[in-house]
Amino acid sequence: MGMEIPAPVAAESVEAFSDQVDVLVIGAGMAGVSAALEARASGAAVLVVDAGGRLTCTSAMAGGHFYLGGGTEVQRATGWDDSSEAMADYLGLMSPECDPAKIRAYAEDSVEHFQWLESLGFQFKREFYPHKAVVQPGTEGLSFTGNEKCLDVEAVAKVAPRGHKVPVPGDTGGAALVVDLALNLLEQRGVEVRWETGATALVVDDGTVVGATWKDLDGGSGAVKAGSVVIAAGGFVLNREMLETYAPDLLAVEDNGMALGNTHDDGLGIRMGQSVGGVADHLDKVFLTGPFYPPGEALRGIVVNKFGKRFVNEDSYHSRTSAHVFEQPERKAYLILDSATMVEPAYRFQPLVDGWDTVEEVEHGLGIPAGALAETLAAYNEAAARGEDPEFHKAPEHLVPLDHGPWGAYDLTPGKCFYAGFSCGGLRVSVDGELLREDGSVVPGVYAAGACASNIAVDGKGYASGIQLGEASYFGRRAGRSATTQR
């Protein structure tokens, strides 16, 4: 593990290659299997190597949302009008650091990509889930999974739900169905997936990547010669040294939280790309979440910092709210509710600090400066009574005055509240997955997709459930297709 960049191996130093294929894919998660399927469909001989076992990938742990739009069959069947332009407008607003060409391609091809996903052997249910949830508990195929319903977003982008959930109930494992179906198709199409076999370095010949070395759990080792290599080896959330250097916010959850990843999310894919001249972007960007909804009624409260000031619209997507928490002084934050709105967060990630009969007692109990929370509540209650939130634009359905004591507070402070997270940044790539150098030139023979590449999911503030699986599968397909045509 660590920060070391594995030196590339000169092709002339390899005595004999264990395999020779058109396309070598490193990693059998959502991006890797999508790349392999597309490369095989283009007529390439493909080999996939994966350091873990079948369905040990991080993708298989996900709840199963794919962020899709532009007028999918599920959207149309449930009465939602959407367009690729509206989808691109929203993603551009939420991810201003993302290459607009990637957003346009993702949005314009979204309906076709939806159809490709269903062609793997499952169908999204043509049902809409209307409630605020992290993952809908049932199997409804469509829900809002981002910040689309926040009024400050709705003012500049046409709103539609785009979170398409695989028909598996519950919070985790839905994406495993999709990866498993893809693996079955790879087997049917004659593509070998070699498990417990990790790539160790890239093989180069006069500046062009022509394969990779590997090592398996039985102690075997060798090198694969390939026309092209697709790196789809995951992020770096389990690499402590990389986190300390690039994304220390993810270390803040150690005492009370968890990394959303598998043991092979060690950043090796990123470092292999760097070894041949590639660069990595946005490694400091992370996804963090400690959701206090469901139930949606919790959004009727207000979130304040140690100075009693609001800093985010409470009905934001949970990772956006969490990102703002981490920016507050001492990272202290509290969800304030009154007796009329008091509910218990379903996941119970946030401890209830206490209950107080007066706002002055709340201030004293939380260490908020005297009069600060009272001033915040007075302004909020006055506007909420009119159904307005001029400061943060919370939707009217969540606006009620908090003036019925006693009051209670849930602690959102990291260390007190349970948070989970993963890394967002990765290798700089073109829209077709080509690895790029600092000057924008292409490193020949190598591509990257998924959590080890930087595409759309570049910041937790702009994230929506389904973007990571959506972009991994979509840009994985583009990388696999490009790796085949350019070999």
Short mmCIF file of C-alpha atoms in Angstrom, two decimals:
data_model
loop_
_atom_site.label_atom_id
_atom_site.label_comp_id
_atom_site.label_asym_id
_atom_site.label_seq_id
_atom_site.Cartn_x
_atom_site.Cartn_y
_atom_site.Cartn_z
CA MET A 1 0.00 0.00 0.00
CA GLY A 2 1.45 3.40 0.90
CA MET A 3 2.25 6.19 -1.52
CA GLU A 4 4.83 4.44 -3.64
CA ILE A 5 4.32 4.53 -7.38
CA PRO A 6 5.10 1.12 -8.93
CA ALA A 7 7.79 1.53 -11.56
CA PRO A 8 6.64 0.45 -15.01
CA VAL A 9 8.23 -2.67 -16.44
CA ALA A 10 10.05 -2.48 -19.76
CA ALA A 11 8.57 -4.91 -22.26
CA GLU A 12 12.04 -6.00 -23.35
CA SER A 13 12.74 -7.21 -19.80
CA VAL A 14 9.79 -9.65 -19.82
CA GLU A 15 11.16 -13.08 -20.70
CA ALA A 16 7.77 -14.52 -21.61
CA PHE A 17 4.20 -13.27 -21.39
CA SER A 18 1.68 -15.52 -19.65
CA ASP A 19 -1.16 -14.27 -21.86
CA GLN A 20 -1.69 -12.16 -24.94
CA VAL A 21 -5.00 -10.35 -25.49
CA ASP A 22 -6.40 -7.33 -27.26
CA VAL A 23 -7.68 -5.67 -24.08
CA LEU A 24 -6.67 -6.27 -20.47
CA VAL A 25 -9.10 -4.92 -17.85
CA ILE A 26 -7.80 -4.42 -14.31
CA GLY A 27 -10.74 -4.71 -11.89
CA ALA A 28 -14.11 -6.47 -12.06
CA GLY A 29 -16.34 -3.88 -10.45
CA MET A 30 -19.01 -1.88 -12.27
CA ALA A 31 -16.54 0.00 -14.47
CA GLY A 32 -14.41 -3.05 -15.25
CA VAL A 33 -17.23 -5.38 -16.27
CA SER A 34 -18.80 -2.64 -18.40
CA ALA A 35 -15.48 -1.99 -20.15
CA ALA A 36 -14.95 -5.71 -20.71
CA LEU A 37 -18.44 -6.24 -22.14
CA GLU A 38 -18.09 -3.33 -24.53
CA ALA A 39 -14.62 -4.40 -25.66
CA ARG A 40 -15.85 -7.94 -26.26
CA ALA A 41 -18.86 -6.64 -28.18
CA SER A 42 -16.42 -4.78 -30.40
CA GLY A 43 -14.71 -8.05 -31.24
CA ALA A 44 -11.72 -7.88 -28.93
CA ALA A 45 -10.12 -10.75 -27.07
CA VAL A 46 -10.43 -9.65 -23.44
CA LEU A 47 -8.97 -10.74 -20.11
CA VAL A 48 -10.09 -9.35 -16.73
CA VAL A 49 -7.96 -9.63 -13.59
CA ASP A 50 -9.23 -8.76 -10.13
CA ALA A 51 -7.33 -8.76 -6.84
CA GLY A 52 -10.42 -9.92 -4.92
CA GLY A 53 -13.09 -12.55 -5.38
CA ARG A 54 -16.37 -12.52 -7.25
CA LEU A 55 -18.60 -9.66 -6.02
CA THR A 56 -16.09 -8.41 -3.44
CA CYS A 57 -15.92 -5.12 -5.38
CA THR A 58 -17.13 -1.91 -3.79
CA SER A 59 -19.81 -1.61 -6.50
CA ALA A 60 -21.49 -4.76 -5.17
CA MET A 61 -21.96 -3.09 -1.76
CA ALA A 62 -24.00 -0.21 -3.17
CA GLY A 63 -27.74 0.15 -2.82
CA GLY A 64 -28.20 0.07 -6.57
CA HIS A 65 -29.03 3.57 -7.80
CA PHE A 66 -28.00 4.59 -11.30
CA TYR A 67 -28.29 8.30 -12.12
CA LEU A 68 -30.04 8.34 -15.49
CA GLY A 69 -32.31 10.80 -17.26
CA GLY A 70 -33.23 12.49 -20.48
CA GLY A 71 -36.54 10.65 -20.73
CA THR A 72 -35.95 7.05 -19.73
CA GLU A 73 -38.80 4.56 -19.94
CA VAL A 74 -39.20 4.69 -16.15
CA GLN A 75 -39.43 8.48 -16.18
CA ARG A 76 -41.99 8.48 -18.97
CA ALA A 77 -44.03 5.64 -17.43
CA THR A 78 -44.29 7.52 -14.14
CA GLY A 79 -45.25 10.85 -15.71
CA TRP A 80 -41.96 12.75 -15.51
CA ASP A 81 -40.84 14.92 -18.40
CA ASP A 82 -37.07 15.13 -18.71
CA SER A 83 -34.52 16.02 -21.37
CA SER A 84 -30.80 15.55 -21.82
CA GLU A 85 -30.44 19.35 -21.77
CA ALA A 86 -32.14 19.59 -18.35
CA MET A 87 -30.03 16.74 -17.02
CA ALA A 88 -26.84 18.40 -18.27
CA ASP A 89 -27.89 21.75 -16.79
CA TYR A 90 -28.35 20.16 -13.38
CA LEU A 91 -25.08 18.21 -13.44
CA GLY A 92 -23.21 21.30 -14.63
CA LEU A 93 -24.64 23.27 -11.73
CA MET A 94 -23.73 20.61 -9.20
CA SER A 95 -20.29 19.72 -10.64
CA PRO A 96 -18.84 22.98 -12.01
CA GLU A 97 -15.31 21.51 -11.97
CA CYS A 98 -16.30 18.66 -14.28
CA ASP A 99 -15.44 18.76 -17.98
CA PRO A 100 -18.67 19.96 -19.69
CA ALA A 101 -18.02 17.54 -22.56
CA LYS A 102 -18.32 14.61 -20.16
CA ILE A 103 -21.56 15.94 -18.73
CA ARG A 104 -23.02 16.45 -22.21
CA ALA A 105 -22.04 12.97 -23.34
CA TYR A 106 -23.40 11.36 -20.18
CA ALA A 107 -26.70 13.23 -20.45
CA GLU A 108 -27.15 12.79 -24.21
CA ASP A 109 -26.45 9.05 -24.04
CA SER A 110 -28.39 8.43 -20.83
CA VAL A 111 -31.48 6.86 -22.43
CA GLU A 112 -29.34 4.52 -24.52
CA HIS A 113 -27.29 3.65 -21.44
CA PHE A 114 -30.50 2.90 -19.51
CA GLN A 115 -31.46 0.48 -22.26
CA TRP A 116 -28.00 -1.11 -22.20
CA LEU A 117 -28.25 -1.69 -18.45
CA GLU A 118 -31.62 -3.40 -18.81
CA SER A 119 -30.19 -5.52 -21.62
CA LEU A 120 -27.95 -7.16 -19.00
CA GLY A 121 -31.00 -9.07 -17.80
CA PHE A 122 -33.06 -7.02 -15.32
CA GLN A 123 -35.65 -4.26 -15.45
CA PHE A 124 -36.09 -1.14 -13.36
CA LYS A 125 -39.62 -1.08 -11.97
CA ARG A 126 -41.82 1.52 -13.62
CA GLU A 127 -42.78 2.97 -10.21
CA PHE A 128 -41.96 6.28 -8.50
CA TYR A 129 -41.01 6.63 -4.82
CA PRO A 130 -42.08 10.12 -3.67
CA HIS A 131 -40.58 10.34 -0.19
CA LYS A 132 -37.25 11.71 1.06
CA ALA A 133 -34.92 8.77 1.60
CA VAL A 134 -31.28 7.79 1.29
CA VAL A 135 -32.34 4.58 -0.46
CA GLN A 136 -36.01 3.78 -0.89
CA PRO A 137 -36.80 0.70 1.25
CA GLY A 138 -38.80 -1.05 -1.47
CA THR A 139 -38.16 -1.74 -5.13
CA GLU A 140 -39.63 1.34 -6.80
CA GLY A 141 -37.54 2.19 -9.84
CA LEU A 142 -37.35 5.99 -9.60
CA SER A 143 -36.83 8.65 -6.93
CA PHE A 144 -35.17 11.98 -6.30
CA THR A 145 -31.62 11.22 -5.16
CA GLY A 146 -29.87 14.58 -5.29
CA ASN A 147 -30.55 18.29 -4.76
CA GLU A 148 -33.06 18.66 -7.57
CA LYS A 149 -35.95 19.64 -5.31
CA CYS A 150 -34.06 22.40 -3.48
CA LEU A 151 -35.56 25.69 -4.58
CA ASP A 152 -32.24 27.36 -5.35
CA VAL A 153 -31.62 24.54 -7.86
CA GLU A 154 -35.15 24.52 -9.26
CA ALA A 155 -34.80 28.20 -10.13
CA VAL A 156 -32.08 27.48 -12.70
CA ALA A 157 -32.55 23.85 -13.78
CA LYS A 158 -35.66 21.93 -14.79
CA VAL A 159 -36.38 19.36 -12.10
CA ALA A 160 -36.92 15.63 -12.60
CA PRO A 161 -36.12 12.52 -10.54
CA ARG A 162 -33.17 10.60 -12.00
CA GLY A 163 -32.26 8.04 -9.35
CA HIS A 164 -33.04 4.67 -10.96
CA LYS A 165 -32.93 1.85 -8.44
CA VAL A 166 -32.33 -1.81 -9.24
CA PRO A 167 -35.34 -3.92 -8.08
CA VAL A 168 -33.69 -5.17 -4.89
CA PRO A 169 -35.17 -4.01 -1.55
CA GLY A 170 -33.05 -2.43 1.16
CA ASP A 171 -30.07 -0.11 1.47
CA THR A 172 -27.22 -2.27 0.17
CA GLY A 173 -26.38 -4.89 -2.40
CA GLY A 174 -28.68 -3.83 -5.23
CA ALA A 175 -25.77 -3.14 -7.56
CA ALA A 176 -24.44 -6.65 -6.91
CA LEU A 177 -27.28 -7.93 -9.09
CA VAL A 178 -26.08 -5.83 -12.02
CA VAL A 179 -22.41 -6.77 -11.64
CA ASP A 180 -23.34 -10.43 -11.30
CA LEU A 181 -25.42 -10.35 -14.49
CA ALA A 182 -22.55 -8.67 -16.31
CA LEU A 183 -20.12 -11.32 -15.08
CA ASN A 184 -22.46 -14.05 -16.32
CA LEU A 185 -22.56 -12.41 -19.75
CA LEU A 186 -18.78 -12.15 -19.85
CA GLU A 187 -18.54 -15.87 -19.14
CA GLN A 188 -21.09 -16.64 -21.87
CA ARG A 189 -19.10 -14.54 -24.31
CA GLY A 190 -15.83 -16.28 -23.61
CA VAL A 191 -14.16 -13.64 -21.44
CA GLU A 192 -12.09 -15.00 -18.56
CA VAL A 193 -12.21 -13.17 -15.24
CA ARG A 194 -9.17 -14.22 -13.23
CA TRP A 195 -9.96 -13.78 -9.53
CA GLU A 196 -7.49 -13.16 -6.69
CA THR A 197 -5.04 -11.92 -9.29
CA GLY A 198 -3.87 -8.37 -8.82
CA ALA A 199 -2.05 -6.22 -11.33
CA THR A 200 1.25 -4.98 -9.91
CA ALA A 201 2.69 -2.67 -12.60
CA LEU A 202 2.18 -1.56 -16.17
CA VAL A 203 4.37 -2.86 -18.97
CA VAL A 204 5.65 -0.26 -21.43
CA ASP A 205 7.37 -0.28 -24.78
CA ASP A 206 8.83 3.01 -26.00
CA GLY A 207 6.30 5.04 -24.00
CA THR A 208 3.27 2.95 -24.94
CA VAL A 209 1.51 0.77 -22.39
CA VAL A 210 1.47 -2.79 -23.76
CA GLY A 211 0.32 -4.83 -20.77
CA ALA A 212 0.66 -5.36 -17.04
CA THR A 213 2.41 -7.63 -14.58
CA TRP A 214 0.34 -9.64 -12.11
CA LYS A 215 0.56 -11.69 -8.94
CA ASP A 216 -2.00 -14.10 -7.50
CA LEU A 217 -2.75 -15.35 -4.00
CA ASP A 218 -1.06 -18.68 -4.69
CA GLY A 219 2.25 -16.92 -5.26
CA GLY A 220 2.12 -17.11 -9.03
CA SER A 221 3.20 -14.16 -11.10
CA GLY A 222 3.62 -13.16 -14.70
CA ALA A 223 2.85 -10.53 -17.30
CA VAL A 224 0.00 -10.07 -19.78
CA LYS A 225 0.70 -8.56 -23.19
CA ALA A 226 -2.21 -6.44 -24.37
CA GLY A 227 -3.08 -4.08 -27.16
CA SER A 228 -4.67 -1.80 -24.55
CA VAL A 229 -5.08 -1.75 -20.77
CA VAL A 230 -8.15 -0.41 -18.94
CA ILE A 231 -7.52 0.45 -15.29
CA ALA A 232 -10.72 0.06 -13.25
CA ALA A 233 -9.17 -0.77 -9.90
CA GLY A 234 -11.18 1.40 -7.51
CA GLY A 235 -10.41 4.37 -5.28
CA PHE A 236 -8.06 4.91 -2.35
CA VAL A 237 -10.32 5.10 0.69
CA LEU A 238 -8.46 2.20 2.37
CA ASN A 239 -4.98 3.72 1.87
CA ARG A 240 -4.18 5.65 5.02
CA GLU A 241 -1.07 7.37 3.65
CA MET A 242 -2.94 8.63 0.60
CA LEU A 243 -5.78 9.83 2.82
CA GLU A 244 -3.36 11.68 5.10
CA THR A 245 -1.79 13.36 2.09
CA TYR A 246 -4.83 14.11 -0.06
CA ALA A 247 -8.11 13.60 1.78
CA PRO A 248 -7.68 13.95 5.56
CA ASP A 249 -11.41 14.59 6.02
CA LEU A 250 -11.94 10.86 5.51
CA LEU A 251 -9.73 10.17 8.53
CA ALA A 252 -12.05 12.26 10.71
CA VAL A 253 -14.59 9.44 10.67
CA GLU A 254 -12.22 6.85 12.14
CA ASP A 255 -13.51 7.07 15.71
CA ASN A 256 -17.16 6.83 14.74
CA GLY A 257 -17.64 5.96 11.10
CA MET A 258 -16.59 3.73 8.25
CA ALA A 259 -14.92 3.77 4.87
CA LEU A 260 -17.21 2.80 2.02
CA GLY A 261 -14.88 0.51 0.16
CA ASN A 262 -13.25 -2.89 0.00
CA THR A 263 -9.75 -3.87 1.06
CA HIS A 264 -8.43 -3.39 -2.47
CA ASP A 265 -9.46 0.29 -2.63
CA ASP A 266 -5.81 1.17 -2.00
CA GLY A 267 -5.20 3.60 -4.84
CA LEU A 268 -2.92 1.23 -6.76
CA GLY A 269 -4.77 1.86 -10.01
CA ILE A 270 -4.25 5.61 -9.62
CA ARG A 271 -0.58 5.13 -8.83
CA MET A 272 -0.08 2.82 -11.81
CA GLY A 273 -1.53 5.51 -14.04
CA GLN A 274 0.82 8.06 -12.53
CA SER A 275 3.76 5.73 -13.16
CA VAL A 276 3.45 6.21 -16.92
CA GLY A 277 2.92 9.95 -16.89
CA GLY A 278 -0.75 10.26 -15.99
CA VAL A 279 -1.92 12.83 -13.46
CA ALA A 280 -4.66 12.68 -10.85
CA ASP A 281 -7.31 15.32 -10.20
CA HIS A 282 -9.52 16.18 -7.24
CA LEU A 283 -7.87 13.74 -4.81
CA ASP A 284 -8.85 16.13 -2.02
CA LYS A 285 -12.54 15.78 -2.88
CA VAL A 286 -14.54 13.28 -0.84
CA PHE A 287 -18.05 11.96 -0.28
CA LEU A 288 -19.06 12.07 3.39
CA THR A 289 -22.45 11.34 4.86
CA GLY A 290 -24.23 11.00 8.17
CA PRO A 291 -27.87 11.31 7.06
CA PHE A 292 -30.47 12.43 9.60
CA TYR A 293 -33.32 11.52 7.26
CA PRO A 294 -35.44 9.46 6.87
CA PRO A 295 -37.94 10.28 8.18
CA GLY A 296 -38.44 13.30 5.97
CA GLU A 297 -40.06 15.06 8.92
CA ALA A 298 -36.58 15.62 10.36
CA LEU A 299 -36.03 18.20 7.61
CA ARG A 300 -38.43 20.51 9.43
CA GLY A 301 -35.65 21.23 11.92
CA ILE A 302 -32.76 23.62 11.37
CA VAL A 303 -29.05 22.81 11.31
CA VAL A 304 -26.78 25.29 13.09
CA ASN A 305 -23.08 25.56 13.92
CA LYS A 306 -21.39 26.32 17.25
CA PHE A 307 -22.34 29.98 16.82
CA GLY A 308 -26.03 29.16 16.40
CA LYS A 309 -26.02 30.09 12.70
CA ARG A 310 -27.58 28.10 9.86
CA PHE A 311 -25.21 27.25 7.00
CA VAL A 312 -27.08 24.93 4.62
CA ASN A 313 -30.60 24.22 3.41
CA GLU A 314 -31.61 21.27 5.55
CA ASP A 315 -33.36 19.45 2.70
CA SER A 316 -30.11 19.18 0.73
CA TYR A 317 -28.86 15.77 -0.34
CA HIS A 318 -27.20 14.16 2.67
CA SER A 319 -23.59 14.35 1.41
CA ARG A 320 -24.03 18.05 0.59
CA THR A 321 -25.23 18.74 4.12
CA SER A 322 -22.36 16.68 5.54
CA ALA A 323 -19.79 18.50 3.41
CA HIS A 324 -20.99 21.80 4.86
CA VAL A 325 -20.81 20.37 8.40
CA PHE A 326 -17.14 19.55 7.86
CA GLU A 327 -16.49 23.18 6.87
CA GLN A 328 -17.87 24.61 10.12
CA PRO A 329 -15.70 25.85 13.01
CA GLU A 330 -14.50 22.81 14.97
CA ARG A 331 -16.90 20.84 12.72
CA LYS A 332 -19.60 21.34 15.34
CA ALA A 333 -23.18 21.22 14.13
CA TYR A 334 -26.59 20.42 15.58
CA LEU A 335 -30.06 19.60 14.26
CA ILE A 336 -32.55 21.64 16.30
CA LEU A 337 -36.17 20.49 16.60
CA ASP A 338 -39.05 21.61 18.80
CA SER A 339 -41.70 19.50 20.51
CA ALA A 340 -43.99 19.68 17.46
CA THR A 341 -41.31 18.47 15.06
CA MET A 342 -39.23 16.12 17.21
CA VAL A 343 -38.58 12.78 15.49
CA GLU A 344 -35.84 10.18 15.71
CA PRO A 345 -33.55 9.77 12.69
CA ALA A 346 -34.14 6.28 11.30
CA TYR A 347 -30.47 5.32 11.10
CA ARG A 348 -29.74 6.63 14.62
CA PHE A 349 -26.37 7.99 13.53
CA GLN A 350 -26.82 11.20 15.55
CA PRO A 351 -27.00 11.14 19.36
CA LEU A 352 -29.72 13.20 21.02
CA VAL A 353 -27.84 15.73 23.12
CA ASP A 354 -30.69 16.71 25.43
CA GLY A 355 -34.00 18.52 25.71
CA TRP A 356 -34.50 22.04 27.10
CA ASP A 357 -37.52 24.09 28.10
CA THR A 358 -36.20 27.39 26.73
CA VAL A 359 -34.01 28.50 23.84
CA GLU A 360 -31.68 30.10 26.38
CA GLU A 361 -31.17 26.69 27.94
CA VAL A 362 -30.44 25.20 24.50
CA GLU A 363 -27.75 27.84 23.96
CA HIS A 364 -26.19 27.15 27.34
CA GLY A 365 -26.38 23.37 26.90
CA LEU A 366 -24.70 23.42 23.48
CA GLY A 367 -22.20 26.18 24.25
CA ILE A 368 -23.76 28.55 21.71
CA PRO A 369 -23.22 32.28 22.44
CA ALA A 370 -26.11 33.76 24.40
CA GLY A 371 -28.81 35.14 22.15
CA ALA A 372 -27.35 33.72 18.91
CA LEU A 373 -29.69 30.77 18.47
CA ALA A 374 -32.63 32.87 19.63
CA GLU A 375 -31.86 35.38 16.87
CA THR A 376 -31.57 32.61 14.26
CA LEU A 377 -34.83 31.01 15.36
CA ALA A 378 -36.69 34.33 15.41
CA ALA A 379 -35.73 35.11 11.80
CA TYR A 380 -36.38 31.55 10.64
CA ASN A 381 -39.76 31.26 12.40
CA GLU A 382 -40.98 34.59 11.04
CA ALA A 383 -40.17 33.57 7.45
CA ALA A 384 -41.36 29.98 7.88
CA ALA A 385 -44.75 31.23 9.03
CA ARG A 386 -45.06 32.78 5.56
CA GLY A 387 -43.85 29.55 3.91
CA GLU A 388 -40.55 31.14 2.95
CA ASP A 389 -36.83 30.61 3.56
CA PRO A 390 -35.07 33.58 1.95
CA GLU A 391 -31.69 32.63 3.39
CA PHE A 392 -31.33 29.01 2.24
CA HIS A 393 -34.44 28.26 0.12
CA LYS A 394 -35.68 25.17 1.93
CA ALA A 395 -38.75 23.76 0.20
CA PRO A 396 -42.10 24.94 1.66
CA GLU A 397 -43.14 21.38 2.51
CA HIS A 398 -40.43 21.33 5.20
CA LEU A 399 -41.02 24.85 6.55
CA VAL A 400 -42.74 25.21 9.93
CA PRO A 401 -41.94 27.61 12.78
CA LEU A 402 -39.95 25.95 15.59
CA ASP A 403 -41.67 27.79 18.43
CA HIS A 404 -43.24 25.03 20.50
CA GLY A 405 -40.91 24.22 23.41
CA PRO A 406 -39.29 22.20 24.72
CA TRP A 407 -36.48 21.97 22.14
CA GLY A 408 -34.06 19.15 21.44
CA ALA A 409 -30.79 18.81 19.53
CA TYR A 410 -29.13 15.97 17.64
CA ASP A 411 -25.35 16.20 17.46
CA LEU A 412 -24.03 16.16 13.86
CA THR A 413 -20.39 16.68 14.92
CA PRO A 414 -17.94 14.12 13.46
CA GLY A 415 -16.82 11.79 16.24
CA LYS A 416 -20.20 12.16 17.93
CA CYS A 417 -22.23 11.45 14.78
CA PHE A 418 -21.53 8.37 12.65
CA TYR A 419 -20.21 9.25 9.19
CA ALA A 420 -19.27 7.13 6.18
CA GLY A 421 -17.35 8.18 3.12
CA PHE A 422 -15.26 7.43 0.06
CA SER A 423 -12.74 9.17 -2.18
CA CYS A 424 -13.91 11.03 -5.29
CA GLY A 425 -10.82 12.01 -7.25
CA GLY A 426 -8.79 9.95 -9.68
CA LEU A 427 -6.81 9.85 -12.89
CA ARG A 428 -7.37 12.57 -15.44
CA VAL A 429 -8.98 11.01 -18.50
CA SER A 430 -10.65 12.09 -21.72
CA VAL A 431 -14.34 11.50 -22.34
CA ASP A 432 -13.30 8.16 -23.87
CA GLY A 433 -11.21 7.16 -20.88
CA GLU A 434 -7.79 7.88 -22.39
CA LEU A 435 -5.18 8.59 -19.71
CA LEU A 436 -3.97 12.18 -19.95
CA ARG A 437 -0.67 13.81 -19.06
CA GLU A 438 -0.36 17.21 -17.38
CA ASP A 439 -0.11 18.90 -20.80
CA GLY A 440 -3.29 17.19 -22.02
CA SER A 441 -1.56 14.72 -24.30
CA VAL A 442 -2.63 11.07 -24.30
CA VAL A 443 -0.59 8.27 -22.76
CA PRO A 444 -0.93 5.64 -25.49
CA GLY A 445 -2.29 2.21 -24.70
CA VAL A 446 -3.91 2.88 -21.33
CA TYR A 447 -7.40 3.93 -20.18
CA ALA A 448 -9.12 4.40 -16.83
CA ALA A 449 -12.70 4.38 -15.53
CA GLY A 450 -14.65 4.05 -12.30
CA ALA A 451 -13.43 5.20 -8.90
CA CYS A 452 -9.80 5.46 -10.04
CA ALA A 453 -10.72 8.03 -12.71
CA SER A 454 -12.01 11.58 -12.35
CA ASN A 455 -15.21 12.03 -14.35
CA ILE A 456 -18.47 13.47 -12.95
CA ALA A 457 -18.46 12.48 -9.26
CA VAL A 458 -15.76 14.98 -8.33
CA ASP A 459 -17.24 16.48 -5.16
CA GLY A 460 -19.56 15.32 -2.39
CA LYS A 461 -21.38 18.67 -2.43
CA GLY A 462 -22.65 18.03 -5.93
CA TYR A 463 -23.14 14.29 -5.62
CA ALA A 464 -26.42 12.46 -6.13
CA SER A 465 -27.02 8.80 -5.37
CA GLY A 466 -26.45 6.86 -8.55
CA ILE A 467 -23.78 9.06 -10.12
CA GLN A 468 -20.91 6.76 -9.20
CA LEU A 469 -22.56 3.60 -10.56
CA GLY A 470 -23.91 5.53 -13.52
CA GLU A 471 -20.61 7.06 -14.53
CA ALA A 472 -18.63 3.88 -13.78
CA SER A 473 -20.80 1.85 -16.15
CA TYR A 474 -21.13 4.57 -18.80
CA PHE A 475 -17.51 5.73 -18.93
CA GLY A 476 -16.38 2.13 -18.43
CA ARG A 477 -18.22 1.27 -21.64
CA ARG A 478 -16.62 4.21 -23.46
CA ALA A 479 -13.16 3.18 -22.24
CA GLY A 480 -13.70 -0.42 -23.34
CA ARG A 481 -14.91 0.66 -26.76
CA SER A 482 -12.05 3.13 -27.20
CA ALA A 483 -9.47 0.62 -25.98
CA THR A 484 -10.65 -1.75 -28.72
CA THR A 485 -10.72 0.71 -31.61
CA GLN A 486 -7.36 2.27 -30.73
CA ARG A 487 -5.39 -0.90 -30.08
#
